[in-house]
Every structure is written in structure tokens, then in C-alpha cells.
Coordinates of C-alpha atoms in Angstrom, one line a residue:
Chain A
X1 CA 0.0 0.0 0.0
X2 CA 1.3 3.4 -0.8
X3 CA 0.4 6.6 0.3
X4 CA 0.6 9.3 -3.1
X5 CA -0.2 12.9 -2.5
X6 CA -1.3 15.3 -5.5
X7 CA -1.6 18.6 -6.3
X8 CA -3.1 20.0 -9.8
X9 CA -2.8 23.3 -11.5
X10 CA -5.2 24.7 -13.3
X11 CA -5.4 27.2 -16.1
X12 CA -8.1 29.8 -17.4
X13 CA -8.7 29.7 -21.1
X14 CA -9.6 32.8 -22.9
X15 CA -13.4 32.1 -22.7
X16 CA -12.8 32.0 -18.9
X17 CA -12.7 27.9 -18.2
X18 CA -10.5 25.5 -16.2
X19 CA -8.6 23.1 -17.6
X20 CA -5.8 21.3 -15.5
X21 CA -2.2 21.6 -16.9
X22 CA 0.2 19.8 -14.3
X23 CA -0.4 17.3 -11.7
X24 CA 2.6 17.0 -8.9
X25 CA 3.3 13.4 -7.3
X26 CA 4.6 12.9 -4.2
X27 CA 5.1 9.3 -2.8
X28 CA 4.9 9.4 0.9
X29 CA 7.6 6.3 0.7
X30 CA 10.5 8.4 -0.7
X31 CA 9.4 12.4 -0.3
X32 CA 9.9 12.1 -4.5
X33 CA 7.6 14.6 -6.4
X34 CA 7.3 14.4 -9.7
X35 CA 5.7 16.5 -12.5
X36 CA 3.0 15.0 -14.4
X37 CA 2.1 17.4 -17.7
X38 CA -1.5 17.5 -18.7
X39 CA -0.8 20.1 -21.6
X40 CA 2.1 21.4 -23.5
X41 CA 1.1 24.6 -21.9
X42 CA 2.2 23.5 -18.7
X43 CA 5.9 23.2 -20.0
X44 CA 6.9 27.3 -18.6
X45 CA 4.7 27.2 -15.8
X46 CA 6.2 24.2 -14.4
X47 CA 9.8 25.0 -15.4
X48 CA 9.8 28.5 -13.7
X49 CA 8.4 27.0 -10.5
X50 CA 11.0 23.8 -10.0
X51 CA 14.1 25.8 -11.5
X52 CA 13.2 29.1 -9.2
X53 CA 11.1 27.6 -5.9
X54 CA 8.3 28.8 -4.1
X55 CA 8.6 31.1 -1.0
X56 CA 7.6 29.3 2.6
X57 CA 4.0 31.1 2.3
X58 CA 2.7 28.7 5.0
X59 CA 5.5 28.6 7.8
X60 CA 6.8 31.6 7.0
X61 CA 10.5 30.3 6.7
X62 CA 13.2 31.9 5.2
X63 CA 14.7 30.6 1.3
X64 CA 12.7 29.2 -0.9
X65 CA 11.1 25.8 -1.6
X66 CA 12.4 22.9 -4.4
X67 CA 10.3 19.9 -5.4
X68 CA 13.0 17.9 -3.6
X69 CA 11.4 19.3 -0.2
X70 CA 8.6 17.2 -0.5
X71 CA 5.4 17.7 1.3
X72 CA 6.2 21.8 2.4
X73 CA 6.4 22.6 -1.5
X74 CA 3.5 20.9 -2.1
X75 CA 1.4 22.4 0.2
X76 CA 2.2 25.9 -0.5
X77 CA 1.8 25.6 -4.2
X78 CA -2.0 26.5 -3.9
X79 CA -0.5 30.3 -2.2
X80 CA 1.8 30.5 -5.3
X81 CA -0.5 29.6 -8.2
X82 CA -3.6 31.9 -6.7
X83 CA -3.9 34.5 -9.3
X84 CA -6.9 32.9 -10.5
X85 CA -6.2 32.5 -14.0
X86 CA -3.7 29.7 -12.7
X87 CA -4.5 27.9 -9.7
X88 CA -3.9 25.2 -7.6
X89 CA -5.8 22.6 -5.5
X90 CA -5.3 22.3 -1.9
X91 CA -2.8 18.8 -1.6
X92 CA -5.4 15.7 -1.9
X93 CA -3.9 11.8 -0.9
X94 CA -4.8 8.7 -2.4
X95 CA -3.6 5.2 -1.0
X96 CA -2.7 2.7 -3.9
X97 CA -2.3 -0.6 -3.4
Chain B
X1 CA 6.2 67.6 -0.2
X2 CA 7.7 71.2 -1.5
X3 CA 5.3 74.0 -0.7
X4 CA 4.4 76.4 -3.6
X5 CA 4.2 73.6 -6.2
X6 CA 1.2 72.7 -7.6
X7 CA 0.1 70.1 -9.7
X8 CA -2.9 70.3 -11.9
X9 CA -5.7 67.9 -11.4
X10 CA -5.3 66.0 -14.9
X11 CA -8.3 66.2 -17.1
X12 CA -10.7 63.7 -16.8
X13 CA -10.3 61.4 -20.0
X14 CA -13.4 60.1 -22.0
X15 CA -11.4 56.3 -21.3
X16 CA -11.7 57.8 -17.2
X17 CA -15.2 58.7 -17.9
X18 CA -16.0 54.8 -19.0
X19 CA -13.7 53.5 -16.6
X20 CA -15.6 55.7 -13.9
X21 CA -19.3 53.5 -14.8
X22 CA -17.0 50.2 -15.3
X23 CA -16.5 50.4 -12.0
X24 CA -19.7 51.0 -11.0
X25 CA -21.4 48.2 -13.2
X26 CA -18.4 46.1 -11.5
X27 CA -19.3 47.0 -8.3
X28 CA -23.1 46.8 -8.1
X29 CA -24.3 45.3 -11.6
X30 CA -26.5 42.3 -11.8
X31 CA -25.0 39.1 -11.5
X32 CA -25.7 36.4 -13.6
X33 CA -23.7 33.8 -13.2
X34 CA -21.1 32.4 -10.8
X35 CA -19.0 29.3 -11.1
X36 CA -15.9 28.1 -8.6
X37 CA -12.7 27.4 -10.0
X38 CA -10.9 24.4 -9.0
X39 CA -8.1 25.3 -6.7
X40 CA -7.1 25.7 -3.0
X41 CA -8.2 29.5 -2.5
X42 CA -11.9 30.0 -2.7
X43 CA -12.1 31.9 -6.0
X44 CA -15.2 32.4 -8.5
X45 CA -15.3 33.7 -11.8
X46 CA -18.6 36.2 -12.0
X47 CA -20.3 37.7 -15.0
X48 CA -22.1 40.8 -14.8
X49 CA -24.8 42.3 -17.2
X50 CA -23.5 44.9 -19.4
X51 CA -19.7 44.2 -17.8
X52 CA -18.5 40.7 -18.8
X53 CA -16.6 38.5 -16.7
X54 CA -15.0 39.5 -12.8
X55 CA -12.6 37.0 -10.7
X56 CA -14.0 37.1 -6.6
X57 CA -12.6 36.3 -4.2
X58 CA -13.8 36.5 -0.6
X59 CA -12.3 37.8 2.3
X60 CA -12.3 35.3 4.7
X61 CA -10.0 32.9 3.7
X62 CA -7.5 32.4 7.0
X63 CA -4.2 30.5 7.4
X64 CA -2.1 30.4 10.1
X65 CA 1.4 31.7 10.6
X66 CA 2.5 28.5 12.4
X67 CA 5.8 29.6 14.1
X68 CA 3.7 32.9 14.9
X69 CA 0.6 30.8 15.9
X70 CA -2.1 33.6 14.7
X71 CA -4.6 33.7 12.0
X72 CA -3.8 36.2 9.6
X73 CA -6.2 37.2 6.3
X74 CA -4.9 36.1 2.8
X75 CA -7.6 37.5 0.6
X76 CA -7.6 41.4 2.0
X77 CA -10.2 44.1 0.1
X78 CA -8.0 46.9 1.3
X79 CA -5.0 45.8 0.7
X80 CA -6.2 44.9 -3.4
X81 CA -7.9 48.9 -3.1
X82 CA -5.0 50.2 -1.7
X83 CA -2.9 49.0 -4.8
X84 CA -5.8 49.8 -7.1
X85 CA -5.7 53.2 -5.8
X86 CA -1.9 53.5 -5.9
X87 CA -2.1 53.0 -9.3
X88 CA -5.1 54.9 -10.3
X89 CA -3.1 58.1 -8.7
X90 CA -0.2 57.5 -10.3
X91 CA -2.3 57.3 -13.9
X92 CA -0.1 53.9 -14.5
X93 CA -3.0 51.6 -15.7
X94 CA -1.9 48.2 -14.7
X95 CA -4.0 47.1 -12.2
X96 CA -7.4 45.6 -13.8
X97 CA -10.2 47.6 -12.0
X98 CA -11.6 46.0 -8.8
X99 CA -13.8 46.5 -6.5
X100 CA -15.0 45.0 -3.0
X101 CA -18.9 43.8 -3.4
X102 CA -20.8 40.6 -2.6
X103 CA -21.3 38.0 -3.9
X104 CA -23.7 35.5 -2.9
X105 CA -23.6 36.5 0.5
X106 CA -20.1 37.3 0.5
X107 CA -17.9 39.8 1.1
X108 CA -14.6 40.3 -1.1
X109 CA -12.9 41.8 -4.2
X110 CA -14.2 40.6 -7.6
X111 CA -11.5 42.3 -10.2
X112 CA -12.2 42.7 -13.6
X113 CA -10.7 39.1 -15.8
X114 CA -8.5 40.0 -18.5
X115 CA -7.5 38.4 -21.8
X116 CA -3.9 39.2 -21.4
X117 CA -1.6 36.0 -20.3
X118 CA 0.4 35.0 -17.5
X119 CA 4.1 36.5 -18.2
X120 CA 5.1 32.1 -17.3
X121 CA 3.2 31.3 -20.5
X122 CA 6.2 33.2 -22.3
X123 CA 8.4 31.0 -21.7
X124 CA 10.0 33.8 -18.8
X125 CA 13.4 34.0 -21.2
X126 CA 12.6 37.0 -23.0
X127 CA 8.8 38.6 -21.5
X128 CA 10.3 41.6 -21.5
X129 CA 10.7 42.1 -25.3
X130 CA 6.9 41.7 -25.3
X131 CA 6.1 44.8 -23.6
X132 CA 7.3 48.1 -23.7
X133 CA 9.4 49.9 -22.1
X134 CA 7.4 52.5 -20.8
X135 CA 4.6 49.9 -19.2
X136 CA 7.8 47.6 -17.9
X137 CA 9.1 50.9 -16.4
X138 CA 5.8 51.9 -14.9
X139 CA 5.5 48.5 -13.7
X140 CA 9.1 48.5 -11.8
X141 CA 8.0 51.9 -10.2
X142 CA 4.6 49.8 -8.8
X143 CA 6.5 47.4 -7.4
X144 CA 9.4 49.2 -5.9
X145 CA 6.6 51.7 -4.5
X146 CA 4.7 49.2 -3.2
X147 CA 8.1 47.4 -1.5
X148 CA 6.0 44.2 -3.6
X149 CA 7.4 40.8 -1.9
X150 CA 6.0 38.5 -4.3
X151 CA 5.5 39.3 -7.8
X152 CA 6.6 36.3 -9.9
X153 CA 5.5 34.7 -12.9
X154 CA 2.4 33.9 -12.3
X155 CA 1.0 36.9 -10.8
X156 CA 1.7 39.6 -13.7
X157 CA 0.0 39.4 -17.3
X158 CA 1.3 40.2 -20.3
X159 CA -1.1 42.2 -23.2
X160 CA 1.0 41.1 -26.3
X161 CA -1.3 42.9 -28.6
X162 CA -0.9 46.8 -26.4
X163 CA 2.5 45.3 -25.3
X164 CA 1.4 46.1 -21.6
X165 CA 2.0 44.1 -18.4
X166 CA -1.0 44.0 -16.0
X167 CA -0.1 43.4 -12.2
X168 CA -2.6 40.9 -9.9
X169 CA -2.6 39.2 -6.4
X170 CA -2.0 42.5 -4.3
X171 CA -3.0 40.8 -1.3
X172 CA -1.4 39.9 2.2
X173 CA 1.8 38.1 0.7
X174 CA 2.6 41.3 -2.2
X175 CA 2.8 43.6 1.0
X176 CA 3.1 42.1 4.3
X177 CA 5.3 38.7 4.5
X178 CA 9.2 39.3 4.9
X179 CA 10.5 38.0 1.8
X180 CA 10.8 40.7 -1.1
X181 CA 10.5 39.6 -4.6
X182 CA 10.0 40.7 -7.8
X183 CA 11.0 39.8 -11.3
X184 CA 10.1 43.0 -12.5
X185 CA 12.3 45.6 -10.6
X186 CA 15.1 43.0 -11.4
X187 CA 14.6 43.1 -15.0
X188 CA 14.7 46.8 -15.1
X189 CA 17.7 47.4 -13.1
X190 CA 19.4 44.8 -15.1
X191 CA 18.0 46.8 -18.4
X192 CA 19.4 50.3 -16.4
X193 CA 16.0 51.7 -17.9
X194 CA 16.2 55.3 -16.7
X195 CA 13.1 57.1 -15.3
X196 CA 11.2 59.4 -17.6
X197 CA 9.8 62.9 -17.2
X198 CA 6.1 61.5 -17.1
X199 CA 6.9 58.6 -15.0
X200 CA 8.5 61.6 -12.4
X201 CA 5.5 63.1 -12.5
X202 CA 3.4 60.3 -11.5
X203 CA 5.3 60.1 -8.9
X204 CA 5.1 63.5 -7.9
X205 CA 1.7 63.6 -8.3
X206 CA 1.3 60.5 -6.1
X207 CA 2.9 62.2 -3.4
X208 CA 0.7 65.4 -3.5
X209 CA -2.1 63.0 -2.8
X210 CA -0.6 60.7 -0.5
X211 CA -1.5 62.3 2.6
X212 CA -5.4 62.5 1.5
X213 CA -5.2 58.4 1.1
X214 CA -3.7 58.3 4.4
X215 CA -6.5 60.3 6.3
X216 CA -9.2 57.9 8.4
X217 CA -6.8 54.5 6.4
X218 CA -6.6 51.7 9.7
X219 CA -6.0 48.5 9.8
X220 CA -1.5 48.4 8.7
X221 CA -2.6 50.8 6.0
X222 CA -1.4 54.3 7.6
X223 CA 2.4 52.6 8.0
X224 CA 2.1 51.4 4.5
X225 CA 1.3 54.8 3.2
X226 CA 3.6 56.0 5.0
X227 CA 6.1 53.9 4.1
X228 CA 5.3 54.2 -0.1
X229 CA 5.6 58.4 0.3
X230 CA 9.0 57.4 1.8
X231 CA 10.0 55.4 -1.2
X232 CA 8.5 57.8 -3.5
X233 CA 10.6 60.6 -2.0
X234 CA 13.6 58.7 -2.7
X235 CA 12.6 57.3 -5.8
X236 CA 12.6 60.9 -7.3
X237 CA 16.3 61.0 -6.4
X238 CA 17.2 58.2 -8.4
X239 CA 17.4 58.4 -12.0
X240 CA 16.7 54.8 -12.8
X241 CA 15.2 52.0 -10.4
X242 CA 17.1 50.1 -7.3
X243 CA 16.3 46.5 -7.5
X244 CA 14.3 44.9 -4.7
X245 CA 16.1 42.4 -2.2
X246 CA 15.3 41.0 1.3

């Protein structure tokens, strides 16, 4: 059994829908996350945020947040993508067996 | 501010003039439709008769400073006004108009939805050579103003057609968290893009007003006022923009 965590990103058209772009992965059993694209869109959007982090919008810490620090990136990717016409979802878990 | 100067009160535009009932149809037209967006922060994309389409969000979404342990707003209306404001003084134009209404029962900011794109859709290696220089400049001052600790990617659009930037997400983590951040002053320091005379006089003319903004302003928003008339002041001593680091 394996514990995954997810978060998407989503991405306002110009007729003002949704569509999802990215989903990030994290296995609990390593701390991995990987990028899953949904859409060639996605390529920039994701690039920018693993080559230049995320600030610590949760806890606040100093330095900025990489893929490779698991869970904390994850859950402060839905204060980074908030603009509205990119979003993302709070983190969500599914256990696989 | 010197005594014995005085600025004129600019003309009022017939682009103000429409922007003036824009705002009003933003803020109190009818409503006809609402639909959530998928993602973590409570957002809704709004139409409005005889306005088109507005992004709400409400007010109340909380989160917790943990090594602080108290509840601070995200989503603030007077901190998006306060920016809105900034720039309306300053006759800059990047800020799609907003408001605070309700929606539904609640209270928050629905801002006008643009067509323009995220500046990450671009590829970020060369956004700048989309816009010009003027609206990039104008854009640097914002942000410098503003002391903005967060503007990244994803939270300034890019009009390829005008070849203006748009600025969004003026809320608790542009102003208040201790970080300072943004792509844009960077870019323009590393362009040495020098100040024009109108972009002076914005400035100018900001600070003639300042103090007016800052009369009956609670809530944080006296010290930040107080603390963009200080950054004005010195900005008009500079003849091109200092870059903003923590």
C-alpha cells in the first residue's frame, strides 16, 4: 500500500474555463515529487516554479522551496498559483495498493 | 512635499469617464452567473450584465502563521484597493479595475478578468521584449513603491497585442510577509532603464495625494502609506530603479 499525494494546477482559457495543466506526485515512501504534464502549456509554468522555488508562504521560513522538499512545496503551491487564472488545488492523498 | 508647487488635477479622459461607470457596473451590476474554479483559495469567476466576466474572491480565507501561531487574512479588500488606488493616482493603468462587493452572500474583491496572459506562458526568457518599455518601467516603479514581496510569474499578465504588463494578487503576501520579490524591478535594473519625465510626474503627483489616502486609512494601511511616500521621495532621487532584495 502506498500513500501518493497530489496537487493539480489549473489554467483559465480565454473564454474563462478551467482546464488542468500539471499534476505534482509525491510518494509518501520516498518524499519524491514528480511532475506529471497534462498540456504542452504547462511546459513554462512548471519549469519556472522547479528551476526558481516557491517562498515558505505557510510557515513563513526563510529561502525558498524545491520539489525535492517534498510535502512543504506541495502544500504551498496552492499560495503561489492563486492568481486565479492559474491555480492550484489544496494537496489531496490517495492510497494505492 | 515642497510647498508652492502645484500640480494640476489632470483632465478627466473620455477612457476615465467609461472607466468611472465600469466600475460601477463592476461593483453593483447584476450578476448572472457564478462558477468556482478548481483550486485551494476560494475563487469564482462572475459575469455581470452589461460588464462581462470579474474573478471574486472572498475575504475570509485564514491560514495560520504557524511559528507565529495567529490567524492572519490572505484575501484582503483593502489591501487589493490600496494597490488599485496607488495606481489609479499614479495614472499607471496596470491594475485591472476592482472592486469589494458581494457575492452571494459574500464579502470580497471581484476584479475585472482579463484576456492578457500569465508573463510564465512566455516561456519567462525573454517577457520583457513583449512589452514596452514605458509599461515595464511603470510597472518597476509599482513594485518598488509598493516594496511588492511576491510578484513572480504567475502573478503579472502580459497584453501582447498593447504590449502592456497587467499586475494581480495585491494581497497579504505582495505587502506584508518578509521576503521581497519581484521579477520585474530585477529586470529593469538589469535593463538600467532610466526614469522618464512622465513617470517623475506620476510620482510627484502620487505624493501630492498621499497624505489624503492616508486620512481615516486603519487596519496596517497608515504605516504602509507612509512607508510608499518614503519610497516615492527617494525614488525621485534616483534616475533609474534600485532592485528589490530581502
Amino acid at each position: 500500500m502506498t500513500l501518493l499525494y497530489f496537487v493539480d494546477i489549473f489554467q483559465l482559457d480565454s473564454d474563462a474555463k478551467q482546464k488542468k495543466i500539471a499534476t505534482f506526485k509525491m510518494d509518501e515512501s520516498d518524499g519524491k515529487v514528480e511532475i506529471e504534464p497534462e498540456d504542452a502549456d504547462c511546459n513554462s509554468v512548471v519549469e519556472n516554479v522547479v528551476n526558481d522555488g516557491i517562498f515558505d508562504y505557510k510557515y513563513a521560513r526563510p529561502g525558498k522551496l524545491f520539489p525535492s522538499d517534498g510535502l512543504s512545496f506541495l502544500e504551498n503551491l496552492k499560495y503561489y498559483f492563486r492568481s486565479g487564472y492559474l491555480l492550484a488545488t489544496d494537496v489531496y492523498k490517495k492510497v494505492v495498493e | 512635499m515642497s510647498e508652492g508647487i502645484h500640480f494640476e488635477e489632470p483632465e478627466v479622459s473620455k477612457s476615465e469617464k467609461g472607466s468611472e461607470s465600469d466600475l460601477e457596473l463592476l461593483e453593483r451590476g447584476e450578476i448572472i452567473d457564478v462558477e468556482t474554479l478548481e483550486g485551494g483559495l476560494p475563487t469564482d469567476v462572475v459575469e455581470i450584465k452589461g460588464f462581462g466576466k470579474a474573478l471574486f474572491r472572498e475575504d475570509d480565507e485564514e491560514f495560520i502563521l504557524e511559528r507565529r501561531n495567529r490567524k492572519e487574512l490572505l484575501v484582503r479588500s483593502d489591501l487589493e484597493l490600496l494597490a488599485f488606488k496607488i495606481d489609479k493616482v499614479l495614472g499607471f493603468n496596470l491594475i485591472p479595475a476592482i472592486v469589494q462587493r458581494e457575492v452571494k452572500g459574500r464579502m470580497g474583491t471581484a476584479q475585472k478578468l482579463l484576456n492578457g496572459q500569465i508573463a510564465s506562458a512566455f516561456g519567462g526568457g525573454d517577457w520583457e521584449k513583449l512589452i514596452n518599455e514605458d509599461s515595464l518601467l511603470k510597472a518597476a516603479v509599482f513594485d518598488f513603491l509598493i516594496d511588492a514581496r511576491d510578484r513572480h510569474f504567475e502573478n503579472f499578465l502580459i497584453d501582447v497585442a498593447n504590449k502592456k504588463i497587467h499586475l494581480v494578487d495585491h494581497d497579504r503576501f505582495m505587502f506584508l510577509v518578509t521576503e521581497k520579490y519581484s521579477f520585474i524591478t530585477d529586470k529593469v535594473k538589469e535593463m538600467n532603464l532610466e526614469f522618464s519625465e512622465s513617470i517623475r510626474a506620476s510620482i510627484r503627483r502620487l505624493l501630492s495625494e498621499i497624505d489624503n489616502l492616508t486620512h481615516g486609512a486603519k487596519g496596517g494601511i497608515k504605516e504602509i502609506l507612509s512607508e510608499i511616500k518614503e519610497r516615492a521621495e527617494y525614488l525621485l532621487t534616483m534616475r533609474t530603479i534600485p532592485s528589490i532584495k530581502s
